[in-house]
């Protein structure tokens, strides 16, 4: 054991050490202050020296490299790093509040609460993966929530960045991480699959809803390797009232083969945020584990050991969420066909993409709207049916397609908000046909194109013959915004 | 200090000019050229003169196996390279030939080592193709970072204090920190004849203060460079390969 080199009052590069907050296996955490900085600061100092794990050094070096490259509310803000030659440290924002760790004695928690929490964590993972980083240590003690609600992911000591050398890969013969949460492929030294983080989140969701860890707490390699072929008890066996949609999501996260999990964290967040849209498969019904014969067959499955040549970016790009806004009221048949054709083209090369068809049910600004039309039909349900009908020629699997009717006063704002909340990668919508309507009501597509934070494609149908003669080169067109 | 690292220019004037322009535009304070200014390409005269001008202005230039072969017929080469080097010899003046013959094999400064090929025996021109080759080269030096070329495919190796070696294919334009607790070997891509499937000219920028290396790619007029090779009657594959980067 090495004596701590720091003590309250020590000054390091202008940071004044205040008190020790935590002493972990690989590092100690100190509260520090700096003149002129109002936000609370945290200094992380690695435990290096005789008798300490050499892993701590490599892990800390990686965190020093990765943390400064990350941005956004889901990561503690990086402030400064100290050289190994003098005193290695990282100073970062101290996020207020507690991690999920103190909640463990009170498990299980209500399903809705865990699902909401899971959606926030999945959204944070999506942000992280989009910045080329796989966390590799998702567990309760590494997750906090900001007062504004966003999940914050802590500790990048095991993380890898797909544009930087992975120093952790070669350093250890044995997989390094937190045993109960580690994805099966990690046991085979695969470190480049972002879906490993989805597995860990699945373990957390299972644990928080049942109070039981799906793969126990075994720390031995032999015990951990069981998850390569043995599936966990379905949650419904432990809790008969377990919602089928939640079991569907949790067991999909815990699939042994990464390809069977949600393709991206954004798609997982989408499911957790839209329980009604979750496509239920055999997973949701299951009350027993797979028969031993299946498990035995899996034991000799060699697919998992194949090293994947894909990057985080490629995996994310192959599975976007595409939102298509369809105007059922005004849109012409030609526009509907053109929108469908555009959608078909976008999905053609993306088998893991997910299509969200949405329609905005416009509400009056003042009048009290009824959901029933003059004939007493439920407008909401009619539109869901119409959306499904529009999408049926695309022949998408149920797990690839969701339909949504949103009630809103401002259709453009509703589409932009839907895209932002659901981490949509690409919005496709038609341009309003009737130029008089457009001049009175304004262009929804123009507003969406201007305000959305993702790619927007505005589709126009082929022009009528009369118009085409006037403008011969105005073929069907799409505008990328 | 911002150091531009260029290697394996191979008489490709268009690629060399493009890399020099890009490197100057991003504020290069020091040029280090790691050899093979001639061979394969059609403009040895211009390329060697440009290197001589850079050296006169403070650049560091090392010798590569093709530069050595110009004045030393005993250097082993394949038939295409041999044909190109014999033609090259006829294109260079005496002053240029003696400049190439007198270039040093290595340069060491700032804790960094620059060499054309494997650092364990610089004059043997061994390739650093994999982790084994990299380990041999790294173990032969005490430098924090070794830079070499010769392979024409960018790669970045590191060896930890426990002797574990990591292999990495760099992504263009992403700065990589060369952490201090380990030794690094940066294999640079080729300016004039890339072979990693990306035909754009390859070079790298080193920031000695931040200890960061950034691999760069510069687009250049490949068609002109290839046409010059064909026009000189050099082996046609030397022209064709430029467009595919193989």
XYZ file of C-alpha atoms in Angstrom:
727
model
C 0.000 0.000 0.000
C 1.321 3.380 -1.002
C 0.750 6.364 1.231
C -1.504 8.948 -0.343
C 0.703 11.713 -1.655
C -2.040 14.300 -1.377
C -3.592 15.860 1.656
C -6.001 18.698 2.266
C -4.314 22.014 1.587
C -1.930 20.711 -1.083
C -1.715 22.953 -4.150
C -1.347 21.288 -7.538
C -1.128 23.481 -10.645
C -3.358 26.069 -8.983
C -5.920 23.555 -7.697
C -6.312 23.464 -3.928
C -7.032 19.993 -2.556
C -9.935 20.163 -0.060
C -11.027 16.697 1.061
C -10.997 13.094 -0.013
C -14.380 11.971 -1.279
C -13.706 8.418 -2.323
C -10.942 5.852 -2.340
C -11.420 3.231 -5.047
C -9.362 0.324 -6.327
C -7.756 2.287 -9.119
C -8.013 5.944 -8.077
C -8.872 8.372 -5.304
C -11.290 11.263 -5.709
C -10.744 14.651 -4.085
C -12.836 17.767 -3.876
C -10.693 20.660 -5.145
C -11.143 24.366 -5.694
C -9.568 26.830 -8.036
C -9.581 30.637 -7.731
C -12.057 32.111 -10.157
C -13.921 28.844 -10.752
C -17.370 28.754 -9.162
C -18.481 25.300 -10.266
C -17.664 22.401 -7.937
C -14.555 20.513 -9.065
C -13.348 16.978 -8.599
C -9.787 15.700 -8.897
C -9.196 12.077 -9.781
C -5.746 10.750 -8.877
C -4.616 7.271 -9.931
C -3.163 4.859 -7.404
C 0.197 4.097 -8.889
C 3.298 2.746 -7.274
C 4.788 -0.405 -5.861
C 2.216 -3.125 -5.362
C -0.546 -1.331 -7.201
C -2.156 -2.766 -10.302
C -0.271 -1.696 -13.469
C -3.701 -1.612 -15.106
C -4.382 1.556 -13.157
C -1.776 3.471 -15.145
C -2.986 2.462 -18.594
C -6.581 2.940 -17.584
C -5.857 6.407 -16.239
C -3.889 7.366 -19.352
C -6.860 6.367 -21.499
C -9.226 8.417 -19.383
C -6.867 11.412 -19.655
C -6.988 11.086 -23.429
C -10.682 10.327 -23.888
C -12.393 12.681 -21.417
C -11.146 15.946 -22.999
C -12.562 14.793 -26.343
C -16.082 14.329 -24.999
C -18.693 17.040 -24.883
C -22.302 17.443 -23.862
C -24.439 17.082 -20.743
C -23.938 13.312 -20.450
C -20.257 13.548 -19.519
C -18.576 15.384 -16.625
C -16.955 18.458 -18.122
C -13.169 18.109 -18.416
C -11.133 20.906 -16.793
C -7.456 19.906 -16.652
C -5.039 16.989 -16.652
C -1.694 16.541 -14.918
C 1.387 14.968 -16.394
C 2.568 11.523 -15.298
C 6.076 12.943 -14.971
C 4.990 15.181 -12.062
C 1.589 14.312 -10.590
C -0.992 12.566 -12.743
C -4.538 13.782 -12.201
C -7.722 14.773 -13.971
C -9.788 17.711 -12.791
C -13.382 17.637 -13.937
C -16.760 19.045 -13.075
C -18.195 17.532 -9.876
C -21.719 16.527 -10.797
C -24.102 17.173 -7.904
C -26.014 14.339 -6.305
C -25.456 10.634 -5.954
C -24.829 7.755 -8.313
C -27.335 4.916 -8.617
C -25.290 2.831 -6.170
C -27.103 3.923 -2.957
C -30.383 2.806 -4.510
C -29.360 -0.859 -4.510
C -30.768 -1.684 -1.032
C -34.203 -0.465 -2.149
C -34.513 -2.630 -5.267
C -36.686 -3.545 -7.066
C -38.010 -0.188 -8.211
C -41.302 0.439 -10.065
C -41.209 -0.591 -13.727
C -42.108 2.850 -15.104
C -39.381 4.498 -13.037
C -36.723 2.053 -14.253
C -37.874 2.380 -17.872
C -37.656 6.186 -17.687
C -34.211 5.922 -16.101
C -33.156 3.403 -18.756
C -34.302 5.692 -21.569
C -32.141 8.486 -20.168
C -29.117 6.221 -19.830
C -29.624 4.896 -23.378
C -29.809 8.474 -24.649
C -26.544 9.240 -22.856
C -24.970 6.141 -24.425
C -26.156 7.275 -27.841
C -24.415 10.629 -27.287
C -21.268 8.816 -26.240
C -21.290 6.354 -29.129
C -21.809 9.201 -31.581
C -18.575 10.648 -30.204
C -16.769 7.394 -31.116
C -16.526 6.145 -27.530
C -17.673 2.842 -26.008
C -17.927 3.093 -22.204
C -17.338 -0.583 -21.267
C -18.194 -0.100 -17.598
C -21.891 0.757 -17.398
C -23.044 -0.003 -13.847
C -24.940 1.821 -11.077
C -21.879 3.457 -9.526
C -20.960 5.074 -12.861
C -24.334 6.697 -13.505
C -25.701 9.985 -12.124
C -28.547 12.263 -13.107
C -28.373 16.020 -13.463
C -31.097 18.108 -11.815
C -32.281 18.813 -15.379
C -32.793 15.082 -15.855
C -29.978 14.003 -18.181
C -28.009 10.905 -17.287
C -24.280 11.490 -16.767
C -21.874 8.624 -17.416
C -18.789 8.613 -15.204
C -15.383 6.901 -15.347
C -13.763 6.410 -18.739
C -10.955 4.201 -17.464
C -12.104 1.163 -19.438
C -13.493 3.078 -22.390
C -12.175 2.910 -25.909
C -12.271 5.477 -28.694
C -12.474 4.077 -32.193
C -10.168 6.749 -33.620
C -7.426 6.226 -31.037
C -5.170 3.284 -30.193
C -6.875 1.010 -27.653
C -4.112 0.659 -25.082
C -6.298 -1.533 -22.847
C -6.751 -4.204 -25.527
C -3.228 -5.596 -25.448
C -2.406 -4.808 -21.862
C -4.493 -7.559 -20.341
C -4.800 -11.217 -21.130
C -8.040 -11.341 -19.112
C -11.027 -9.119 -19.774
C -11.094 -6.141 -17.500
C -14.288 -4.703 -16.079
C -17.164 -5.281 -13.687
C -18.093 -8.959 -13.798
C -21.896 -8.886 -13.356
C -22.327 -6.258 -16.080
C -19.814 -7.466 -18.652
C -21.111 -8.394 -22.107
C -20.336 -11.940 -23.287
C -18.257 -10.791 -26.260
C -15.984 -8.896 -23.840
C -14.973 -12.273 -22.414
C -13.712 -13.073 -25.905
C -11.664 -9.862 -25.948
C -13.957 -8.043 -28.375
C -13.770 -4.368 -27.420
C -15.013 -2.608 -30.536
C -18.765 -3.271 -30.398
C -20.912 -0.436 -28.973
C -23.683 -2.969 -28.292
C -21.600 -4.240 -25.346
C -22.833 -1.142 -23.503
C -26.441 -2.072 -24.309
C -25.901 -5.476 -22.686
C -24.604 -3.825 -19.503
C -27.595 -1.496 -19.471
C -29.809 -4.569 -19.888
C -28.207 -6.102 -16.791
C -28.916 -2.879 -14.897
C -32.553 -2.760 -16.053
C -33.061 -6.435 -15.109
C -31.452 -5.903 -11.697
C -33.363 -2.695 -10.937
C -36.749 -4.187 -11.871
C -36.337 -7.604 -10.219
C -33.788 -7.004 -7.467
C -31.778 -9.928 -8.862
C -28.653 -9.804 -11.045
C -29.299 -11.811 -14.225
C -25.880 -13.505 -14.224
C -25.197 -13.488 -10.500
C -22.114 -11.957 -8.964
C -19.534 -14.543 -9.935
C -16.125 -12.943 -10.426
C -14.419 -16.092 -11.698
C -13.753 -16.391 -15.385
C -15.528 -19.750 -15.400
C -18.592 -18.255 -13.771
C -18.569 -15.283 -16.096
C -18.212 -17.446 -19.182
C -21.552 -19.110 -18.501
C -23.255 -16.071 -20.060
C -21.709 -17.053 -23.393
C -24.177 -19.882 -23.668
C -26.716 -19.672 -20.815
C -29.535 -17.129 -20.956
C -30.875 -15.562 -17.736
C -34.181 -16.449 -16.086
C -36.874 -14.379 -17.797
C -37.969 -11.570 -15.434
C -41.570 -12.784 -15.610
C -40.539 -15.993 -13.873
C -39.370 -13.885 -10.939
C -42.218 -11.381 -11.101
C -45.422 -12.584 -12.772
C -46.690 -9.015 -13.203
C -43.603 -8.027 -15.250
C -44.801 -5.999 -18.274
C -44.279 -7.975 -21.499
C -42.943 -4.903 -23.340
C -40.289 -4.370 -20.689
C -39.270 -8.031 -20.704
C -39.025 -7.795 -24.502
C -36.613 -4.866 -24.183
C -34.566 -6.264 -21.313
C -34.112 -9.723 -22.810
C -33.213 -8.170 -26.167
C -30.468 -6.171 -24.430
C -29.224 -9.399 -22.843
C -28.991 -11.354 -26.099
C -25.737 -13.269 -26.272
C -25.098 -12.356 -29.896
C -24.728 -8.547 -30.250
C -26.526 -8.626 -33.610
C -29.735 -9.702 -31.867
C -29.693 -6.716 -29.491
C -30.965 -3.268 -30.440
C -28.631 -2.065 -33.180
C -28.035 1.294 -31.469
C -28.547 2.950 -28.105
C -30.865 5.424 -29.843
C -33.163 2.592 -30.898
C -33.148 1.198 -27.359
C -33.998 4.655 -25.979
C -36.795 4.843 -28.539
C -38.315 1.575 -27.297
C -38.013 2.561 -23.628
C -39.655 5.883 -24.402
C -42.456 4.387 -26.517
C -43.655 1.235 -24.689
C -46.814 1.068 -26.808
C -44.731 0.730 -29.957
C -42.506 -2.110 -28.757
C -42.922 -5.090 -31.051
C -43.560 -8.083 -28.800
C -41.880 -11.321 -29.827
C -41.471 -14.666 -28.101
C -39.114 -12.899 -25.677
C -41.952 -10.983 -24.049
C -43.866 -14.179 -23.225
C -41.035 -16.312 -22.024
C -41.275 -17.689 -18.491
C -38.457 -20.218 -18.721
C -34.887 -20.153 -19.848
C -33.943 -21.812 -23.135
C -33.871 -25.629 -22.930
C -30.505 -27.125 -22.086
C -30.226 -28.548 -25.595
C -30.246 -24.993 -26.998
C -27.735 -23.854 -24.408
C -25.457 -26.754 -25.268
C -25.636 -25.971 -28.951
C -24.617 -22.418 -28.098
C -21.634 -23.637 -26.191
C -20.066 -24.663 -29.443
C -21.081 -21.500 -31.248
C -17.960 -19.999 -32.752
C -19.586 -16.921 -34.304
C -18.990 -14.810 -31.248
C -15.248 -15.286 -31.431
C -15.055 -13.757 -34.907
C -13.373 -10.385 -34.562
C -15.563 -7.719 -36.107
C -13.955 -5.261 -38.456
C -16.575 -2.589 -37.910
C -16.172 0.699 -36.082
C -18.542 2.429 -33.696
C -19.336 4.952 -36.401
C -20.130 2.279 -38.976
C -22.384 0.424 -36.543
C -24.294 3.617 -35.764
C -24.562 4.631 -39.413
C -26.040 1.265 -40.369
C -28.982 1.613 -38.007
C -30.445 5.130 -38.152
C -33.885 6.146 -36.984
C -35.701 7.703 -39.936
C -38.841 9.722 -39.203
C -41.258 10.291 -42.016
C -43.928 12.934 -41.574
C -47.027 12.296 -43.616
C -49.768 14.816 -44.143
C -52.840 12.617 -44.412
C -55.210 15.502 -44.865
C -53.792 17.593 -47.640
C -51.110 15.449 -49.216
C -51.838 14.229 -52.711
C -51.594 10.639 -53.825
C -48.590 11.542 -55.977
C -46.808 13.049 -52.973
C -47.568 9.984 -50.853
C -46.085 7.764 -53.561
C -43.029 9.947 -53.907
C -42.496 9.955 -50.134
C -42.757 6.173 -50.079
C -40.282 5.874 -52.945
C -37.834 8.164 -51.178
C -38.220 6.137 -47.985
C -37.630 2.915 -49.903
C -34.414 4.375 -51.338
C -33.184 5.490 -47.927
C -33.918 2.125 -46.319
C -32.582 0.034 -49.218
C -29.042 -0.180 -47.907
C -29.876 -0.029 -44.199
C -31.425 -3.303 -42.986
C -31.161 -2.258 -39.322
C -32.787 1.128 -39.813
C -35.989 1.937 -38.065
C -38.847 3.903 -39.566
C -41.128 6.095 -37.453
C -44.155 7.308 -39.445
C -45.765 10.295 -37.894
C -48.760 12.441 -38.481
C -49.606 15.635 -36.692
C -53.217 16.030 -35.626
C -53.475 19.780 -35.690
C -55.281 21.343 -32.768
C -56.985 24.723 -32.886
C -55.275 27.425 -30.881
C -58.369 28.345 -28.948
C -61.176 25.897 -29.625
C -61.556 22.766 -27.515
C -60.951 19.918 -29.914
C -62.749 16.656 -29.713
C -60.990 13.476 -30.796
C -64.148 12.357 -32.568
C -65.021 13.565 -36.050
C -68.511 14.395 -37.339
C -69.323 10.727 -37.887
C -68.118 9.835 -34.425
C -64.934 8.074 -35.604
C -61.909 8.350 -33.390
C -59.561 10.582 -35.428
C -56.481 9.348 -33.622
C -57.113 5.679 -34.396
C -58.160 6.400 -37.971
C -54.885 8.105 -38.596
C -52.815 5.303 -37.056
C -54.586 2.922 -39.428
C -53.927 5.250 -42.367
C -50.232 5.498 -41.485
C -49.884 1.717 -41.365
C -51.663 1.522 -44.690
C -49.249 4.038 -46.199
C -46.273 2.036 -44.958
C -47.515 -1.438 -45.865
C -46.024 -1.482 -49.427
C -42.606 -0.995 -47.828
C -42.991 -4.482 -46.329
C -41.106 -3.646 -43.133
C -40.959 -5.997 -40.175
C -42.989 -4.911 -37.166
C -39.844 -4.267 -35.170
C -38.671 -1.845 -37.866
C -41.823 0.235 -38.107
C -43.674 2.401 -35.608
C -46.554 4.792 -36.228
C -47.291 7.908 -34.184
C -50.043 10.489 -34.196
C -49.042 13.639 -32.346
C -51.540 16.277 -31.323
C -50.092 19.752 -31.613
C -50.898 23.322 -32.486
C -47.702 23.860 -34.479
C -46.961 20.850 -36.752
C -43.396 21.910 -37.583
C -42.464 22.364 -33.929
C -44.056 18.997 -33.097
C -42.012 17.209 -35.778
C -38.784 18.876 -34.662
C -39.469 17.979 -31.037
C -40.348 14.374 -31.870
C -37.045 14.072 -33.761
C -35.042 15.533 -30.926
C -36.661 13.475 -28.142
C -36.377 10.238 -30.095
C -32.824 10.769 -31.359
C -33.996 10.693 -34.985
C -31.157 10.752 -37.549
C -33.109 11.760 -40.619
C -36.498 13.437 -41.192
C -38.302 12.977 -44.512
C -41.350 15.082 -45.295
C -43.290 16.401 -48.239
C -43.491 20.016 -49.329
C -46.934 21.550 -49.130
C -48.574 21.355 -52.548
C -51.026 24.158 -52.598
C -49.117 27.392 -52.887
C -52.044 29.386 -51.551
C -52.212 27.230 -48.435
C -48.459 27.609 -48.115
C -48.603 31.369 -48.257
C -51.367 31.478 -45.658
C -50.094 28.811 -43.300
C -46.364 29.014 -43.915
C -44.204 26.110 -44.976
C -43.894 23.274 -42.460
C -41.021 21.707 -44.406
C -39.029 24.935 -44.464
C -39.398 25.367 -40.718
C -38.478 21.741 -40.022
C -35.480 21.980 -42.352
C -34.328 25.140 -40.606
C -34.841 24.023 -37.019
C -34.183 20.273 -36.901
C -30.811 19.129 -35.595
C -30.593 16.194 -38.010
C -30.654 15.722 -41.786
C -33.945 16.718 -43.416
C -35.094 15.615 -46.858
C -37.971 17.548 -48.419
C -39.785 15.574 -51.103
C -41.774 17.014 -54.010
C -43.817 14.904 -56.395
C -43.194 14.881 -60.134
C -44.787 17.953 -61.667
C -47.929 17.751 -63.730
C -47.464 17.838 -67.496
C -48.539 21.453 -67.845
C -46.047 22.586 -65.236
C -43.382 20.290 -66.647
C -43.558 21.989 -70.039
C -42.991 25.302 -68.396
C -39.995 24.021 -66.415
C -38.652 21.048 -68.357
C -35.855 20.159 -65.962
C -37.956 20.041 -62.814
C -38.022 16.272 -62.396
C -38.963 14.647 -59.063
C -36.555 16.120 -56.668
C -35.398 15.984 -53.151
C -33.677 18.749 -51.310
C -31.139 17.829 -48.673
C -31.109 20.360 -45.932
C 6.769 23.289 -32.381
C 4.820 22.076 -35.394
C 6.842 19.566 -37.403
C 5.753 18.296 -40.816
C 6.857 14.723 -41.543
C 7.146 13.662 -45.172
C 8.519 10.403 -46.493
C 8.577 8.217 -49.615
C 8.074 11.082 -52.037
C 9.338 8.928 -54.936
C 9.746 11.672 -57.523
C 6.040 12.466 -57.513
C 6.160 16.227 -57.999
C 2.381 16.751 -57.889
C 1.976 14.865 -54.595
C 5.063 16.463 -53.006
C 3.908 19.978 -53.938
C 0.409 19.291 -52.583
C 1.753 18.043 -49.224
C 4.179 20.964 -48.896
C 1.355 23.430 -49.552
C -0.970 21.762 -46.999
C 1.769 21.501 -44.377
C 2.763 25.155 -44.821
C -0.877 26.211 -44.615
C -1.187 24.620 -41.199
C 1.793 26.491 -39.826
C 4.734 24.108 -40.164
C 7.816 25.406 -38.327
C 10.132 22.512 -39.153
C 10.236 19.977 -41.977
C 11.635 16.485 -41.465
C 11.962 14.366 -44.613
C 12.492 10.668 -44.021
C 13.954 9.570 -47.348
C 13.128 8.013 -50.716
C 12.873 11.229 -52.694
C 13.419 9.379 -55.967
C 12.474 6.121 -57.706
C 9.121 5.197 -59.327
C 8.043 8.741 -60.231
C 8.787 10.999 -63.201
C 10.207 14.134 -61.546
C 13.379 13.221 -59.634
C 15.129 16.426 -60.646
C 12.436 18.750 -59.264
C 11.899 16.651 -56.130
C 15.599 16.439 -55.203
C 16.098 20.153 -55.891
C 13.115 20.942 -53.670
C 14.542 18.769 -50.873
C 17.913 20.536 -51.243
C 16.196 23.926 -50.976
C 14.283 22.796 -47.879
C 17.497 21.544 -46.255
C 19.209 24.848 -47.042
C 16.322 26.531 -45.204
C 16.729 24.344 -42.109
C 14.860 21.120 -42.898
C 16.174 17.727 -41.815
C 16.492 15.141 -44.610
C 17.393 11.468 -44.210
C 18.466 8.875 -46.732
C 16.148 6.147 -47.986
C 17.032 2.960 -49.841
C 16.155 4.445 -53.256
C 18.313 7.507 -52.565
C 21.131 5.177 -51.547
C 20.671 3.034 -54.684
C 21.240 6.011 -56.966
C 24.916 6.039 -56.045
C 25.268 2.421 -54.982
C 24.295 -0.258 -57.533
C 24.652 -2.985 -54.909
C 21.388 -2.044 -53.096
C 18.890 -4.908 -53.620
C 15.694 -3.950 -55.513
C 12.891 -5.529 -57.497
C 12.930 -5.200 -61.284
C 10.489 -2.265 -61.540
C 12.326 -0.307 -58.879
C 15.619 -1.206 -60.555
C 14.371 0.075 -63.944
C 13.148 3.295 -62.325
C 16.369 3.893 -60.412
C 18.530 3.385 -63.498
C 16.450 5.958 -65.358
C 16.556 8.254 -62.316
C 20.353 8.147 -62.200
C 20.442 9.586 -65.721
C 18.084 12.399 -64.738
C 20.119 13.749 -61.815
C 23.116 16.009 -61.911
C 26.335 15.325 -60.014
C 25.517 17.751 -57.242
C 22.128 16.085 -56.696
C 23.650 12.593 -56.720
C 26.230 13.507 -54.111
C 23.563 15.233 -52.005
C 21.594 11.956 -51.903
C 24.715 9.867 -51.225
C 25.733 11.980 -48.237
C 22.401 12.081 -46.436
C 22.414 10.654 -42.899
C 20.477 7.471 -42.012
C 19.045 8.762 -38.755
C 18.344 11.986 -36.919
C 17.693 12.267 -33.201
C 16.445 15.267 -31.280
C 13.770 16.280 -28.775
C 13.780 12.630 -27.525
C 12.569 11.596 -30.948
C 14.243 9.344 -33.505
C 13.738 9.691 -37.250
C 14.795 6.926 -39.626
C 13.684 5.662 -43.035
C 13.101 1.986 -42.136
C 13.430 -0.343 -39.104
C 15.502 1.462 -36.471
C 17.351 -1.626 -35.237
C 19.565 -1.693 -38.380
C 18.826 1.438 -40.403
C 21.148 0.564 -43.294
C 19.500 -2.822 -43.856
C 16.223 -1.225 -44.963
C 13.981 -3.749 -43.188
C 10.250 -3.132 -43.380
C 8.130 -2.568 -40.263
C 5.074 -4.524 -41.381
C 3.647 -5.949 -38.152
C 3.822 -5.983 -34.366
C 6.904 -8.232 -34.382
C 8.848 -5.876 -36.632
C 7.684 -2.922 -34.552
C 8.826 -4.562 -31.311
C 12.284 -5.183 -32.779
C 12.586 -1.574 -33.880
C 11.305 -0.107 -30.595
C 13.549 -2.313 -28.457
C 16.593 -1.079 -30.359
C 16.119 2.513 -29.202
C 15.494 4.536 -26.076
C 13.622 7.254 -27.980
C 10.131 8.060 -26.761
C 8.905 8.094 -30.353
C 10.479 6.673 -33.502
C 9.226 7.871 -36.893
C 9.835 5.855 -40.024
C 8.507 5.312 -43.531
C 9.445 2.702 -46.164
C 6.195 0.684 -45.834
C 3.899 3.214 -47.589
C 1.010 2.340 -45.226
C 0.356 4.437 -42.077
C 0.411 2.579 -38.762
C 1.018 3.459 -35.133
C 2.562 1.023 -32.654
C 3.185 1.473 -28.954
C 4.952 -0.596 -26.342
C 4.119 -0.296 -22.659
C 6.623 -0.594 -19.841
C 5.448 -4.190 -19.426
C 6.419 -4.944 -23.039
C 2.873 -5.180 -24.424
C 2.540 -3.944 -27.973
C -0.516 -2.219 -29.446
C -1.155 -1.863 -33.166
C -3.359 0.828 -34.609
C -4.340 2.092 -38.040
C -4.651 5.862 -37.665
C -7.704 7.813 -38.782
C -6.803 10.859 -40.873
C -7.084 14.273 -39.208
C -7.604 12.914 -35.672
C -4.769 14.046 -33.349
C -3.347 11.182 -31.320
C -1.553 11.874 -28.076
C 1.762 10.053 -27.781
C 1.494 9.243 -24.072
C 4.696 9.361 -22.127
C 4.569 6.156 -20.142
C 5.387 4.074 -23.227
C 7.449 4.033 -26.419
C 5.870 4.691 -29.792
C 6.695 3.839 -33.381
C 4.870 5.916 -35.982
C 5.029 4.462 -39.480
C 4.213 7.286 -41.876
C 2.272 6.911 -45.097
C 3.859 7.720 -48.430
C 3.697 11.130 -50.112
C 4.271 9.912 -53.643
C 3.061 6.305 -53.781
C 0.450 5.453 -51.104
C -0.296 1.727 -50.798
C -3.076 1.661 -48.198
C -5.938 1.849 -50.681
C -6.305 5.613 -50.346
C -4.659 7.303 -53.344
C -4.354 10.750 -51.676
C -0.822 11.792 -50.697
C 0.006 10.973 -47.081
C 2.030 12.966 -44.569
C 1.839 13.737 -40.854
C 2.025 16.690 -38.502
C 3.734 16.424 -35.143
C 3.101 18.908 -32.346
C 6.099 18.534 -30.045
C 4.564 20.692 -27.298
C 1.313 18.770 -27.111
C 3.038 15.486 -28.049
C 0.398 14.814 -30.664
C 0.673 13.290 -34.109
C -1.967 13.873 -36.773
C -1.923 11.796 -39.940
C -3.009 13.846 -42.935
C -4.081 13.182 -46.519
C -3.629 15.690 -49.331
C -5.505 15.278 -52.605
C -3.354 15.911 -55.690
C -3.491 15.681 -59.487
C -2.941 11.935 -59.826
C -3.675 11.871 -63.552
C -0.843 14.312 -64.346
C 1.616 12.412 -62.182
C 0.646 9.120 -63.883
C 0.841 10.652 -67.363
C 4.363 11.925 -66.664
C 5.427 8.402 -65.664
C 3.952 6.954 -68.882
C 5.514 9.716 -70.970
C 8.961 8.848 -69.602
C 8.557 5.212 -70.645
C 8.777 3.911 -67.086
C 6.980 0.605 -66.223
C 3.223 1.341 -66.714
C 2.198 -0.243 -63.394
C 4.084 2.551 -61.621
C 1.579 4.964 -63.204
C -1.524 2.775 -62.794
C -1.019 2.045 -59.096
C -1.202 5.737 -58.147
C -4.917 5.931 -58.938
C -5.769 2.952 -56.726
C -3.278 3.603 -53.945
C -1.830 0.086 -54.083
